[in-house]
mmCIF file of C-alpha atoms and ligand atoms in Angstrom:
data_model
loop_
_atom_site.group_PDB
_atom_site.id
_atom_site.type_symbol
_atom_site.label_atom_id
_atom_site.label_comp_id
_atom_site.label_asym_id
_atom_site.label_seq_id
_atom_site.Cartn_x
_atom_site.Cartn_y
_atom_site.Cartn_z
ATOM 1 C CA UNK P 1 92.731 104.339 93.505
ATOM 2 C CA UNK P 2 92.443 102.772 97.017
ATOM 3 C CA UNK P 3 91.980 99.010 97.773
ATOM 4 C CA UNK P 4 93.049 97.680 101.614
ATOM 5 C CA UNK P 5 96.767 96.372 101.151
ATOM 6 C CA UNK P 6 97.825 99.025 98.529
ATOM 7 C CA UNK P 7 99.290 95.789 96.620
ATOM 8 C CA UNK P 8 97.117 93.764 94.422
ATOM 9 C CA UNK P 9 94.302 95.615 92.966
ATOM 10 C CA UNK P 10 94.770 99.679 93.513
ATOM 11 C CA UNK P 11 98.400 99.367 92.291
ATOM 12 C CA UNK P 12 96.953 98.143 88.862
ATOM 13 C CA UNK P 13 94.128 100.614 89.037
ATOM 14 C CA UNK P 14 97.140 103.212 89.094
ATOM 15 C CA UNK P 15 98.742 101.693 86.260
ATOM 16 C CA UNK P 16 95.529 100.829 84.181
ATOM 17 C CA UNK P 17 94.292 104.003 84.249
ATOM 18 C CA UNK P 18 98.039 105.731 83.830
ATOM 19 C CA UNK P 19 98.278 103.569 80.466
ATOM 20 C CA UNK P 20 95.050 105.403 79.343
ATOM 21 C CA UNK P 21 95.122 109.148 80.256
ATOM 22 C CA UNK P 22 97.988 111.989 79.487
ATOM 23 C CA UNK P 23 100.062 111.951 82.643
ATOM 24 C CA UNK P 24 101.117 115.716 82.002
ATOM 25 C CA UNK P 25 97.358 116.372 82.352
ATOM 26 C CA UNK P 26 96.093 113.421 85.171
ATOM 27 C CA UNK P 27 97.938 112.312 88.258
ATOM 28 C CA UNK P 28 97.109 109.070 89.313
ATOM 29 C CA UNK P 29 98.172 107.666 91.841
ATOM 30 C CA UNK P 30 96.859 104.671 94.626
ATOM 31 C CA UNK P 31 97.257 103.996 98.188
ATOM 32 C CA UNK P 32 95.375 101.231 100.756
ATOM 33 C CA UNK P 33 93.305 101.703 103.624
ATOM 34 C CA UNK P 34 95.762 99.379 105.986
ATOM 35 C CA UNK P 35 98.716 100.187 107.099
ATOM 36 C CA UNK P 36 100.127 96.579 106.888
ATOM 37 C CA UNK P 37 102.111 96.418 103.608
ATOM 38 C CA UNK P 38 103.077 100.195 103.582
ATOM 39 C CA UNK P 39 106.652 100.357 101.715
ATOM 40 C CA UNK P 40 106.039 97.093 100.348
ATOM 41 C CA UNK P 41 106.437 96.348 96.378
ATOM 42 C CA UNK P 42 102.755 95.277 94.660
ATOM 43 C CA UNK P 43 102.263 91.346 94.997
ATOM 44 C CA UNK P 44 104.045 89.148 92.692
ATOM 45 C CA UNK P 45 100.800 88.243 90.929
ATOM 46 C CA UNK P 46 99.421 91.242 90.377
ATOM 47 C CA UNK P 47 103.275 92.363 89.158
ATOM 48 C CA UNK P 48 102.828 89.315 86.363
ATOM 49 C CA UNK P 49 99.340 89.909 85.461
ATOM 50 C CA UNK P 50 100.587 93.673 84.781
ATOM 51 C CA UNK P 51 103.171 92.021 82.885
ATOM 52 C CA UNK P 52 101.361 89.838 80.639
ATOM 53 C CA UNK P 53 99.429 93.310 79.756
ATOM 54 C CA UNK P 54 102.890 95.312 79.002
ATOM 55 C CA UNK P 55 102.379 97.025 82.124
ATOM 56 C CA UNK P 56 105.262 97.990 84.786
ATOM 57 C CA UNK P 57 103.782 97.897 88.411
ATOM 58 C CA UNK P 58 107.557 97.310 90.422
ATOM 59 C CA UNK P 59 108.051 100.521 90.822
ATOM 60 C CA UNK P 60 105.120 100.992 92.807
ATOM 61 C CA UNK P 61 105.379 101.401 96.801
ATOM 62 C CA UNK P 62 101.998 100.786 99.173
ATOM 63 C CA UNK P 63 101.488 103.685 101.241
ATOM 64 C CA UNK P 64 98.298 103.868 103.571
ATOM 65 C CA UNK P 65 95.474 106.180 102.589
ATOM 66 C CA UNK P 66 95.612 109.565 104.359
ATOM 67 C CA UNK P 67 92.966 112.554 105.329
ATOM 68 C CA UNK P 68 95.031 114.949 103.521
ATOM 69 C CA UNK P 69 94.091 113.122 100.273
ATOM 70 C CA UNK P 70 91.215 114.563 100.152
ATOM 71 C CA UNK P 71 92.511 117.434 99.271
ATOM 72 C CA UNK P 72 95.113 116.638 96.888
ATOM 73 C CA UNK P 73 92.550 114.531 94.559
ATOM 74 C CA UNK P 74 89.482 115.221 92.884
ATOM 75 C CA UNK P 75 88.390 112.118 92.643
ATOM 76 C CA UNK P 76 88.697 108.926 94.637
ATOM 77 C CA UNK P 77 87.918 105.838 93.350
ATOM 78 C CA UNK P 78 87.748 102.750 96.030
ATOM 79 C CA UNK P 79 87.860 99.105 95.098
ATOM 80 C CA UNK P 80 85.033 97.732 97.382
ATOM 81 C CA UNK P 81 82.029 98.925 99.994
ATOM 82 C CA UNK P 82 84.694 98.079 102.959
ATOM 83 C CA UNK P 83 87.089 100.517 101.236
ATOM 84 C CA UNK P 84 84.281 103.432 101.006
ATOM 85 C CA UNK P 85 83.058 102.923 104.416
ATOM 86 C CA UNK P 86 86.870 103.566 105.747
ATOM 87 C CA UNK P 87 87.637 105.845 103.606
ATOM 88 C CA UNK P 88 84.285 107.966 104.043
ATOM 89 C CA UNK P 89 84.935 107.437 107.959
ATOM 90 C CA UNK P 90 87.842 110.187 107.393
ATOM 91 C CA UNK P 91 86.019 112.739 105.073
ATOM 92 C CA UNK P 92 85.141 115.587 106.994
ATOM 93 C CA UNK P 93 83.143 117.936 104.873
ATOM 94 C CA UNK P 94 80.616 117.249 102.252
ATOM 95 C CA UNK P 95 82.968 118.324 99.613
ATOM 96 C CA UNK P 96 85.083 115.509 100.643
ATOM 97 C CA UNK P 97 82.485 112.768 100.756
ATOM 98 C CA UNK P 98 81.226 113.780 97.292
ATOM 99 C CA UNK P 99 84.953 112.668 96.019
ATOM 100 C CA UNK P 100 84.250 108.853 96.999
ATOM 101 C CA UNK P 101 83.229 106.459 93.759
ATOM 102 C CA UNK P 102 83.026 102.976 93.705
ATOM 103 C CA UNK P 103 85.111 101.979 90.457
ATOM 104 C CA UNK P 104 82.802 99.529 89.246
ATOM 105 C CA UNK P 105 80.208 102.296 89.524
ATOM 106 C CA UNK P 106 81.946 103.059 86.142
ATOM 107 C CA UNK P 107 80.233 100.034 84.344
ATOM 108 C CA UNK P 108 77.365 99.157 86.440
ATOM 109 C CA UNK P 109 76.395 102.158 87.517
ATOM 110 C CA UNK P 110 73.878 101.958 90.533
ATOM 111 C CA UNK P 111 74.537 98.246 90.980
ATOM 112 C CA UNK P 112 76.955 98.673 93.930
ATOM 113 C CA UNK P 113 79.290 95.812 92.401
ATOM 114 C CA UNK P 114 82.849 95.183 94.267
ATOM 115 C CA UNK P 115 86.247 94.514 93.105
ATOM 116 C CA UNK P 116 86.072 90.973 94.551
ATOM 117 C CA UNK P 117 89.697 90.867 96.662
ATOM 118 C CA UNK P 118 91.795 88.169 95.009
ATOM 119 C CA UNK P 119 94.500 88.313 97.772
ATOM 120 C CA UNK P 120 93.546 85.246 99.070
ATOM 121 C CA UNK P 121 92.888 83.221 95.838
ATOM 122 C CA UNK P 122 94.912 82.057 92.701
ATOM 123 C CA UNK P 123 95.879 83.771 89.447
ATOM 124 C CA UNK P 124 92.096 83.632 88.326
ATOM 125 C CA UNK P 125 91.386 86.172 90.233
ATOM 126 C CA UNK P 126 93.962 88.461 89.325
ATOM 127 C CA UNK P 127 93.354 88.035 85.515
ATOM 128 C CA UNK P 128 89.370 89.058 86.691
ATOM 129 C CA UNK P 129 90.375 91.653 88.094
ATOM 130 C CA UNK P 130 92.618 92.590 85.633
ATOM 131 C CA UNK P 131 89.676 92.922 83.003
ATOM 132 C CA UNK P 132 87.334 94.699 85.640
ATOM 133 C CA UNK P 133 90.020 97.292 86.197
ATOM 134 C CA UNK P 134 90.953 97.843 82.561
ATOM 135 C CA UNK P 135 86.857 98.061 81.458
ATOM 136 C CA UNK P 136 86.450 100.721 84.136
ATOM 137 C CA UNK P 137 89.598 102.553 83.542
ATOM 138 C CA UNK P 138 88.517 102.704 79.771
ATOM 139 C CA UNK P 139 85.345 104.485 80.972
ATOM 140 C CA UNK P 140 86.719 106.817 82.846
ATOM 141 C CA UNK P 141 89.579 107.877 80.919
ATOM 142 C CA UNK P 142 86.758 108.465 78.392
ATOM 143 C CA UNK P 143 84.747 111.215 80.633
ATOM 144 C CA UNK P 144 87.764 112.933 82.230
HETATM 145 P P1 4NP A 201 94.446 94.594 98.092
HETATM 146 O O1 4NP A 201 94.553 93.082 98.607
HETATM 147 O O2 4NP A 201 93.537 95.304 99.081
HETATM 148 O O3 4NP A 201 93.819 94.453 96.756
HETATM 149 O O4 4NP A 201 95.854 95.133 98.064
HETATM 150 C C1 4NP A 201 94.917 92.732 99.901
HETATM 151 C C2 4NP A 201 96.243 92.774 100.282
HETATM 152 C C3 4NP A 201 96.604 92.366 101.554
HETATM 153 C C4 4NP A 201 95.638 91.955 102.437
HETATM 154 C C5 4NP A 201 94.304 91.925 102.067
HETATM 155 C C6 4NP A 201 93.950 92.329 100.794
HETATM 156 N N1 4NP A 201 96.002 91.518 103.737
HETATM 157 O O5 4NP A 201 95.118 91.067 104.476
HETATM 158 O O6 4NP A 201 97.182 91.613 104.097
#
């Protein structure tokens, strides 16, 4: 799951789709594209929005996005359009390129839609988010 920061919509991405899959038979896990918050603890709101959903996020750490992921996942989900054109910017090989889904692909398939970035707004944003996350995560947890 990769968003920019690493600490308000991937790190609930992680934990969404953690809640929903069998962790001895899916690793999830999220990073960002920046390297800004990198060590840092997810933001407070998305912690309480986790909350409010019986979901733990503070033991999550950001960590920046890295070529070498690639390889260790088979599939990479990215929040927005900016997130796939960075991250696609370090796939070299087809096979890596292929990996790349937008997560909202998973309910509007085709439609190109983006995890709107709720950094920079209120609490609304993060309870939207919340819902977008948990609808796609239900879908894909379904077709693993
Ligand atoms: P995220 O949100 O990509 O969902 O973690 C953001 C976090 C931090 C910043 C932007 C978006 N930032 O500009 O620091």
């Amino acid at each position: 799951m990769v968003c920019l920061g690493n600490i308000c919509r991937s790190p609930l991405a992680e934990e969404i789709l953690k809640s929903k899959v069998d962790s001895d038979k899916v690793y999830v896990d999220s990073a960002g594209t920046g390297h800004w918050h990198a060590g840092e603890a997810p933001d407070p709101r998305s912690f309480e929005i986790a909350k409010k959903h019986n979901l733990d996020i503070s033991y999550q750490r950001a960590r920046q996005f890295q070529p070498e992921d690639f390889d260790t996942f088979d599939i990479i989900y990215v929040m927005d359009n900016s997130n796939k054109d960075d991250v696609l910017s370090m796939a070299k090989t087809e096979e890596h390129r292929k990996k790349v889904r937008l997560i909202l692909d998973e309910i509007f398939p085709g439609e190109n839609v983006d995890v709107p970035d709720p950094y920079y707004g209120g609490s609304t944003g993060f309870e939207n988010v919340f819902t977008m996350l948990d609808e796609a995560c239900e879908n894909i947890a379904r077709n693993l």
